[in-house]
Coordinates of C-alpha atoms and ligand atoms in Angstrom, one line a residue:
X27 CA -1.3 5.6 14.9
X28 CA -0.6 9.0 15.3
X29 CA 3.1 10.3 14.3
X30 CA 1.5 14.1 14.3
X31 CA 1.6 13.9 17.8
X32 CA 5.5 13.6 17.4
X33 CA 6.0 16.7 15.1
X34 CA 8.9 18.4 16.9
X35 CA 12.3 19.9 16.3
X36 CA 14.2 17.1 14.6
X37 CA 11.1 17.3 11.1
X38 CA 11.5 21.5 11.1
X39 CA 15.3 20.6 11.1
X40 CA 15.0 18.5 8.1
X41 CA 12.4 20.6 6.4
X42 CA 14.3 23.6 6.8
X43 CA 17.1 22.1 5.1
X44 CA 14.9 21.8 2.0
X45 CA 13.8 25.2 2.1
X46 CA 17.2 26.6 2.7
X47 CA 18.9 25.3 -0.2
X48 CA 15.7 26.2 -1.9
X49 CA 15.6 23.3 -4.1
X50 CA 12.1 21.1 -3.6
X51 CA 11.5 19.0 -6.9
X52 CA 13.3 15.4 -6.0
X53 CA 14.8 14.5 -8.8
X54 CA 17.4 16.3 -10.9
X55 CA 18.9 19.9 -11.0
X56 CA 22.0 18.3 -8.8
X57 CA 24.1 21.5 -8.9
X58 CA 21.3 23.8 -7.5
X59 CA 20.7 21.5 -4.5
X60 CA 23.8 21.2 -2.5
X61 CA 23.1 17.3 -1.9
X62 CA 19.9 17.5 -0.5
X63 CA 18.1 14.7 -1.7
X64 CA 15.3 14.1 1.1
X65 CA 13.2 11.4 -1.2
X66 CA 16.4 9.2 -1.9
X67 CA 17.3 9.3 1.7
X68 CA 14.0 8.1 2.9
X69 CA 13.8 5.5 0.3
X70 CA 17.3 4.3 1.6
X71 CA 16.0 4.2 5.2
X72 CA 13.1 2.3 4.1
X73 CA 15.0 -0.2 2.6
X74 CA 17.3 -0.6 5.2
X75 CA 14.2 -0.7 7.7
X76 CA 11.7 -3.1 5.7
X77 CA 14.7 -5.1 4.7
X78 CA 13.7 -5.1 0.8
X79 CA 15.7 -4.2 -2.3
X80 CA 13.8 -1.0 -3.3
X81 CA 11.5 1.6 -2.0
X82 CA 9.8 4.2 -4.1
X83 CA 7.7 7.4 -2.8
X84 CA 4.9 9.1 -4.4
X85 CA 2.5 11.2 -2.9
X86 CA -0.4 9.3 -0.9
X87 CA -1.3 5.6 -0.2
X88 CA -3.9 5.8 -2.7
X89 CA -1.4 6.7 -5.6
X90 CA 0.7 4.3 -4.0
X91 CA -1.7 1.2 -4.4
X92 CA -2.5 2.7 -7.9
X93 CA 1.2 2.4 -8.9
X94 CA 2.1 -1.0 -7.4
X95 CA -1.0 -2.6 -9.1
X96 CA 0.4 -0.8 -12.1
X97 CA 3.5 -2.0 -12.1
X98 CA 2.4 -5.4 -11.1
X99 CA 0.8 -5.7 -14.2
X100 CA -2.7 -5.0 -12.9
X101 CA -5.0 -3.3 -16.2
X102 CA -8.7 -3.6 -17.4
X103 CA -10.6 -6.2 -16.8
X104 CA -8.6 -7.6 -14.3
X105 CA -10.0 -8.9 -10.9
X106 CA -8.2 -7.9 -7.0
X107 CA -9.8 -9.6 -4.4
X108 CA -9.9 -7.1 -1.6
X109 CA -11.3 -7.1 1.7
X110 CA -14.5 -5.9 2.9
X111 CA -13.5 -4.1 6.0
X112 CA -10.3 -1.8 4.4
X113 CA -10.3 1.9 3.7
X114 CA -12.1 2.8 0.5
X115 CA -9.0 3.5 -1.3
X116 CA -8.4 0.0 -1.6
X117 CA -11.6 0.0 -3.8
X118 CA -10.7 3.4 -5.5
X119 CA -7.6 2.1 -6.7
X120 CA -8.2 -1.2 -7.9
X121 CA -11.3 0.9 -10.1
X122 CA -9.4 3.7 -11.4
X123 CA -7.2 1.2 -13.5
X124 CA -10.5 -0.4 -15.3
X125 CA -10.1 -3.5 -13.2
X126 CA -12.6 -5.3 -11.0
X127 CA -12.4 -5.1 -7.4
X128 CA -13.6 -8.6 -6.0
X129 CA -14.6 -8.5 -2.1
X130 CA -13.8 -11.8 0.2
X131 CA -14.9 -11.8 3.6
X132 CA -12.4 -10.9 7.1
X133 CA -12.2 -13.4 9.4
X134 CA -11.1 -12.4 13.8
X135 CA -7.5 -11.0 12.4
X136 CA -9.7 -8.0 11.1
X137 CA -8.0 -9.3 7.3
X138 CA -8.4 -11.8 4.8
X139 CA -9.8 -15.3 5.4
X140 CA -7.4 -17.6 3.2
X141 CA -10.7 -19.8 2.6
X142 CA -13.2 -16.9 1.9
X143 CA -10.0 -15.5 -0.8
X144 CA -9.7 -19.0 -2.6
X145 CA -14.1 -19.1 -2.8
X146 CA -13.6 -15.8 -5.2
X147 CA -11.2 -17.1 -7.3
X148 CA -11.9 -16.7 -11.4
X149 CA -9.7 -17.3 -14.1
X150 CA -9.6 -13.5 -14.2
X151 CA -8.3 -13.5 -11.1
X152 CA -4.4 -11.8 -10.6
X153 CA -4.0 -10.5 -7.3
X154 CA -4.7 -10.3 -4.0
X155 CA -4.9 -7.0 -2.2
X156 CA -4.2 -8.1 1.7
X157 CA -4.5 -5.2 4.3
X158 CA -3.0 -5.3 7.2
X159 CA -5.5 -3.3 9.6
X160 CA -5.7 -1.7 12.3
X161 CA -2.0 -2.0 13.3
X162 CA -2.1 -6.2 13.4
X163 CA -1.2 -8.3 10.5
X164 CA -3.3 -10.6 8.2
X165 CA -2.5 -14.6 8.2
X166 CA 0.1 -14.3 5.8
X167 CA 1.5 -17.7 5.2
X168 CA -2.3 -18.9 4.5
X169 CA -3.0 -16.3 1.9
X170 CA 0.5 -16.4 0.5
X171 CA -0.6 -20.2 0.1
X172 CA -3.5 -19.5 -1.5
X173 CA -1.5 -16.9 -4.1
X174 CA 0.9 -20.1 -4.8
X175 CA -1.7 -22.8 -5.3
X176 CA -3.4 -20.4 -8.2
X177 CA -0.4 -18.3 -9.2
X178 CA -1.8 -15.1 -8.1
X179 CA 0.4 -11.5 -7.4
X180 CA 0.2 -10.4 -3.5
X181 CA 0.2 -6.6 -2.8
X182 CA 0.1 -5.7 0.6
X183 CA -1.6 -2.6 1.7
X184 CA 0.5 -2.0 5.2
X185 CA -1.1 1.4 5.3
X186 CA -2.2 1.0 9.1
X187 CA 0.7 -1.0 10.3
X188 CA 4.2 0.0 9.5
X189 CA 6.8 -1.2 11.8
X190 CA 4.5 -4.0 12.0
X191 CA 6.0 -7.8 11.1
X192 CA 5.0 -11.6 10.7
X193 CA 7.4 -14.3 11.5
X194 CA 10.4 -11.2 11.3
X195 CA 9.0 -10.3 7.9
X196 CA 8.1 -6.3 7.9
X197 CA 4.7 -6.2 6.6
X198 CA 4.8 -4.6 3.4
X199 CA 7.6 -7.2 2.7
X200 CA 6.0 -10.7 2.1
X201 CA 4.0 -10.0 -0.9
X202 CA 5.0 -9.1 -4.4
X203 CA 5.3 -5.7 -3.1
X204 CA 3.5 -3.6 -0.3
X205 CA 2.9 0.0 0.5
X206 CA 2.5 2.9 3.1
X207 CA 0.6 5.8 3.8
X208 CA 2.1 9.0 5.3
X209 CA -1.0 10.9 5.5
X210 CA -1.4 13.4 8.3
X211 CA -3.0 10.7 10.8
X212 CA -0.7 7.5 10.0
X213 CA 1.9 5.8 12.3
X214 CA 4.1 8.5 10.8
X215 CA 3.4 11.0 8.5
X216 CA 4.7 13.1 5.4
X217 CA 1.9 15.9 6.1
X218 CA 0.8 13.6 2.7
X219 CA 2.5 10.8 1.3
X220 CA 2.9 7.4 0.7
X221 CA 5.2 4.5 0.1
X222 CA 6.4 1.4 -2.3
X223 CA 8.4 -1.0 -1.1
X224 CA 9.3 -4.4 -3.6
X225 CA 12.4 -6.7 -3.8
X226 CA 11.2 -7.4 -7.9
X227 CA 13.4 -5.1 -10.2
X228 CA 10.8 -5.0 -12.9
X229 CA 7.9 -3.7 -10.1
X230 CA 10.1 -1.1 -9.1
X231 CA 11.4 0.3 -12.3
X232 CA 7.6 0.5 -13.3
X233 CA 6.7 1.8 -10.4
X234 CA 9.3 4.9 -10.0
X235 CA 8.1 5.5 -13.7
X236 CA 4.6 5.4 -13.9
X237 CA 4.5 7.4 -11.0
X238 CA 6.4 10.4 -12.9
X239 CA 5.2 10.3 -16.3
X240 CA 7.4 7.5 -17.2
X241 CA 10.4 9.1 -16.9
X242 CA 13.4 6.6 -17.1
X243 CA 15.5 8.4 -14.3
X244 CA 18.2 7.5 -16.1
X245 CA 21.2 10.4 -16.1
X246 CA 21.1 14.1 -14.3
X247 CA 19.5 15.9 -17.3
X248 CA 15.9 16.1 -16.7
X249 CA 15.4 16.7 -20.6
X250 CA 17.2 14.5 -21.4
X251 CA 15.8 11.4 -20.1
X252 CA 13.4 8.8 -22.1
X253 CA 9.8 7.8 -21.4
X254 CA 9.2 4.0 -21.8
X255 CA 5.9 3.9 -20.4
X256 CA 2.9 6.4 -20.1
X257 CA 2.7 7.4 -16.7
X258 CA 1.1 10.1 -14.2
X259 CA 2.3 12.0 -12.0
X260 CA 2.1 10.6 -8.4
X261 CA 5.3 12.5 -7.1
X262 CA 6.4 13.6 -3.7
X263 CA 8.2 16.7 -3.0
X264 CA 11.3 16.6 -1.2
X265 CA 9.6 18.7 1.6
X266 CA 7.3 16.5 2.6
X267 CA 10.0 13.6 2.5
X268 CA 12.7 15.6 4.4
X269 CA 9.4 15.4 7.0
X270 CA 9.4 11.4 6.2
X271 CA 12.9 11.4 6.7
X272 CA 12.5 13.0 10.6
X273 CA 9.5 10.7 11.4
X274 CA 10.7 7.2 10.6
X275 CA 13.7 7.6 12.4
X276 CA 10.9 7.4 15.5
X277 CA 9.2 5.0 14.4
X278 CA 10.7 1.9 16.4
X279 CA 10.4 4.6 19.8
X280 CA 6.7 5.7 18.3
X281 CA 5.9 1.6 18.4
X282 CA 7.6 0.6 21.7
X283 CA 5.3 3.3 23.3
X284 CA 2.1 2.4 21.1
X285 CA 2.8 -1.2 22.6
X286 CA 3.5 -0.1 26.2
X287 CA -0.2 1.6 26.5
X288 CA -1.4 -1.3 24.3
X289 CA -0.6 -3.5 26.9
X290 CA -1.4 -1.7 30.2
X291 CA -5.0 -1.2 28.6
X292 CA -5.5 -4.4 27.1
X293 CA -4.6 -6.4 30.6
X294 CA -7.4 -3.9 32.0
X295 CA -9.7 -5.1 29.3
X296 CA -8.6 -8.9 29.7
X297 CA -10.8 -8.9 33.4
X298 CA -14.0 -8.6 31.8
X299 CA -15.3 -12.8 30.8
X300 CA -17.8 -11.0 27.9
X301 CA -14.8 -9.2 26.1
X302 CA -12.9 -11.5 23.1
X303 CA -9.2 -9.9 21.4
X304 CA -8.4 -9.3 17.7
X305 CA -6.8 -12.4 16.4
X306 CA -2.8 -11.5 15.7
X307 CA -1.5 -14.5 13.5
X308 CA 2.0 -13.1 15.3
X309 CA 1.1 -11.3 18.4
X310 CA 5.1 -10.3 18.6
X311 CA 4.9 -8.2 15.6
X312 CA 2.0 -6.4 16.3
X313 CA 2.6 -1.9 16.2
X314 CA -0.1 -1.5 18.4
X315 CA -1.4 1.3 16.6
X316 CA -5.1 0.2 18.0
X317 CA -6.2 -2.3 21.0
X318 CA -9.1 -4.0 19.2
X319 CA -11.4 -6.1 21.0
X320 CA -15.0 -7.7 20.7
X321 CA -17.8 -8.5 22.5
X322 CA -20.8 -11.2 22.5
X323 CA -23.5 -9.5 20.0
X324 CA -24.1 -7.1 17.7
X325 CA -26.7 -5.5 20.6
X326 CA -24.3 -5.1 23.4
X327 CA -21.8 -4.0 21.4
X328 CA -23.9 -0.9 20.3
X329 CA -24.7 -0.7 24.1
X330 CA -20.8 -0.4 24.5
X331 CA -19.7 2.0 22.0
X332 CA -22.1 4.7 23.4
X333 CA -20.9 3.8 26.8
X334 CA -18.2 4.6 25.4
X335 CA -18.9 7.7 24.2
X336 CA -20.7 8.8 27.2
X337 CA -18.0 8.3 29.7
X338 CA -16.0 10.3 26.9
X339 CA -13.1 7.1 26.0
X340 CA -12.3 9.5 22.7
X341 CA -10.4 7.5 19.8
X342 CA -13.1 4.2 19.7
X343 CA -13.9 3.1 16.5
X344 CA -17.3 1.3 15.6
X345 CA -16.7 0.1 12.3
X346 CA -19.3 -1.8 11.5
X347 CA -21.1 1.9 11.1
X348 CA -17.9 3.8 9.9
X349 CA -18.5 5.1 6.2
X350 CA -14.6 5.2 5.6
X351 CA -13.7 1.6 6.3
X352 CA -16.5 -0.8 6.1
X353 CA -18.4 -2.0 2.7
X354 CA -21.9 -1.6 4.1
X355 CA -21.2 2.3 4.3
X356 CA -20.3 3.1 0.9
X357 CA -23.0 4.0 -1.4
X358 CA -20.3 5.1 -3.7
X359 CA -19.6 1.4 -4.8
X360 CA -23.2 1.3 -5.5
X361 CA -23.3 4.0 -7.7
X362 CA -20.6 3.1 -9.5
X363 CA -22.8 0.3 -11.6
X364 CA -26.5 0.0 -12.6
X365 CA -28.3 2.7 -14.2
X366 CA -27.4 5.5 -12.3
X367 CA -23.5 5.1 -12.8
X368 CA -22.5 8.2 -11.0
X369 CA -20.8 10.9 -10.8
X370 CA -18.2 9.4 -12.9
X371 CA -17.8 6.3 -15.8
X372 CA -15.4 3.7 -14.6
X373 CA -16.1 0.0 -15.9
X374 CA -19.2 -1.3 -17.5
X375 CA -18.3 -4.6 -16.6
X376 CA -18.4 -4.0 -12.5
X377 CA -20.8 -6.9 -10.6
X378 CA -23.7 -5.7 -8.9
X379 CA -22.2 -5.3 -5.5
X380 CA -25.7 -4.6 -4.0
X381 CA -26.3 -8.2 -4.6
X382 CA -22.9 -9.2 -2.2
X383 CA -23.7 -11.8 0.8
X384 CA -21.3 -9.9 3.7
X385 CA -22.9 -11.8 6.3
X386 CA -18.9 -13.6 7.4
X387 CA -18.1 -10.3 8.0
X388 CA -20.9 -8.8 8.9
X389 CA -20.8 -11.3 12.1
X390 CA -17.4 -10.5 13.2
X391 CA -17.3 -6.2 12.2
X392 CA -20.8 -5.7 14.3
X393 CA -19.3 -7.2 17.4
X394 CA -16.0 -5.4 17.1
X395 CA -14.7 -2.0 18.7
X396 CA -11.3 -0.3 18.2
X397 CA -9.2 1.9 20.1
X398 CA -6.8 4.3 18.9
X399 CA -3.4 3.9 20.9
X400 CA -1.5 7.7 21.6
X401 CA 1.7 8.4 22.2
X402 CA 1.5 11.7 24.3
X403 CA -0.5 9.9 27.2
X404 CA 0.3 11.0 29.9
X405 CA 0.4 8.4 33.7
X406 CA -2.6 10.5 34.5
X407 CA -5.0 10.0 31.8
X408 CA -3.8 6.6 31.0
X409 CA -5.2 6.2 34.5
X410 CA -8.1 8.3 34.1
X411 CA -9.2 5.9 30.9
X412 CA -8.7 2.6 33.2
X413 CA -11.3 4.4 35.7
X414 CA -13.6 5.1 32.8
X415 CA -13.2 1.7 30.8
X416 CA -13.6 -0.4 34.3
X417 CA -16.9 1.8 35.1
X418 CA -18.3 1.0 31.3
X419 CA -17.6 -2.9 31.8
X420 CA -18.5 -3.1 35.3
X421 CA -22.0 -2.3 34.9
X422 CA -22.4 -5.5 32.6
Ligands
PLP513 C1 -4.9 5.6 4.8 C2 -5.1 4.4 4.0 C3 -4.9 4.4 2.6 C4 -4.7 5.6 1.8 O1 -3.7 6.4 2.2 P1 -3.7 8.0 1.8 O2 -2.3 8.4 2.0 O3 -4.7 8.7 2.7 O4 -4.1 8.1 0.4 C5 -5.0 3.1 2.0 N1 -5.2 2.0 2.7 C6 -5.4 2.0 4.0 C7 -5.6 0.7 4.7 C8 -5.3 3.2 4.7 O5 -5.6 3.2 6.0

């Protein structure tokens, strides 16, 4: 999902812009920026491209999920059933508001099983936290189901799959409101950054607030706006969204590539009987940021991955051992309860996630291997990789 590798004339255009009216803050000051207003004009283009009412930008996806939940409604004491594969901020975020991060189990889409969501369900329940990952897309008309039947908020993390869609809805879109990453290694990339997209009025206005100390936004006087709500400040500069601004106008070329490569190695793949596919609930809207794919057992899958490694296929991803993205590498969740409760106080009422049966997941994460996608491959190395993958497989 890498948009670095696209870093060219067309973002130092934009971010020289910026710099050469000299004005960086994006709100306010409108004489002393000669209509340069890089945040507004990416928000535009997101709306226009996720086809929803509003888009805000603040300054990572973490601060993003922090604000949505926010202005969702999300506070203490509050549960968000997450998954267990996700990145950590997911868990982070959910935590630094006092509420209660609830794990269900992922299913073979890599996301959310519906049934496993519905088995957590309290009656302090209010959202869901779905995650699109790994460039593919959760079952989203059986968890949006499952939000219906027990009148439950949807965000949807579409960190690692922008551009992505299900059934023509942009991921990000579906839920009560969904949001982006534009850190230095997503589909496309702020330097840092991150995204908000919502068609609810209320989410929004709470969202562009709380994410600038509540500031209304109301007006051109920067003093002389009010401050409903307490906020924080979750800003991004206009620098880093003239760079937004430059790298989502790729983002429909970045995808078409990513799903070229995706398919050339994926049909190599396909000839080996032992190897299975990530399930895509819509295999049209996939961004093809990764080529996921799993094998028999937990035993030759370890067998793989350093087969991997050995006939140097850079970019694989072994989750189930990763200690960004799966729950069985964190120690920070578990000392975030019990006596030790370190390095920082969040909630006293957190379960004991030590306690957590992850054996759904566990079954389907130790079996399953990703692959980054690139864009900058070039014929010869996309050929070299075949040669290598076929020579891993072959000797079965
Ligand atoms: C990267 C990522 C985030 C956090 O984004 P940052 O911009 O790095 O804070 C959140 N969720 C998922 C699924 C991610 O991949």
């Amino acid at each position: 999902m890498p948009g670095f590798e696209w870093i060219g004339a067309e973002e130092k255009a934009e971010v020289n812009q910026v710099l050469d009216q000299g004005f960086i803050f994006r709100y306010n000051f409108d004489g002393a920026r000669n209509g340069v207003w890089k945040a507004q004009e990416m928000e535009s283009m997101l709306c226009d491209r996720m086809q929803t009412k509003h888009a805000h930008l603040v300054s990572s996806g973490t601060s993003a999920l922090c604000t949505a939940l926010t202005a969702m409604g999300v506070g203490a004491g509050d549960e968000v059933i997450i998954p267990t594969f996700t990145f950590v901020a997911s868990v982070e975020a959910v935590v630094s508001l006092g509420a209660i991060p609830v794990f269900a189990d992922v299913d073979d889409t890599l996301c959310l099983n519906a049934d496993s969501i519905e088995s957590k369900i309290t009656s302090r329940t209010k959202a869901i936290n779905v995650v699109h990952m790994c460039g593919g897309m959760a079952d989203m008309s059986a968890i949006i189901a499952v939000a219906k039947k027990h009148n439950l908020l949807v965000l949807e993390d579409a960190c690692q799959a922008i551009g992505g869609s299900y059934q023509g809805q942009p991921l990000g879109s579906i839920g009560d409101a969904g949001c982006f990453s534009f850190d230095s290694v997503k589909t496309i990339t702020c330097g840092e950054g991150g995204g908000i997209i919502t068609n609810n009025e209320t989410i929004y206005t709470h969202a562009h607030q709380y994410s600038d100390h509540g500031h209304d936004h109301i007006g051109h006087d920067r003093g002389a706006e009010g401050h409903p709500i307490m906020g924080l400040n979750y800003r991004l500069s206009d620098m880093n969204a003239a760079m937004g601004v430059a790298q989502l106008r790729k983002l429909d070329d970045m995808i078409a590539v990513q799903r070229k490569n995706k398919a050339l190695l994926k049909s190599v793949l396909s000839q080996f009987a032992e190897i299975s596919f990530r399930r895509l609930p819509d295999e049209s809207g996939d961004q093809a940021g990764f080529l996921t794919f799993m094998l028999p057992t937990e035993a030759r899958t370890i067998d793989i991955n350093q087969k991997l490694k050995e006939a140097g296929v850079d970019g694989c991803f072994y989750w189930y051992i990763n200690n960004w993205h799966y729950i069985k590498n964190w120690p920070q969740i578990q000392t975030m309860t019990g006596a030790a409760k370190l390095p920082i106080h969040l909630n006293d009422n957190l379960p004991d996630y030590t306690q957590l049966d992850t054996s759904a997941s566990d079954a389907i994460m130790s079996r399953t291997i990703s692959m980054l996608i690139k864009l900058n491959w070039t014929e010869a190395e996309l050929q070299q990789r075949i040669e290598k993958l076929k020579q891993v497989f072959a000797g079965a």
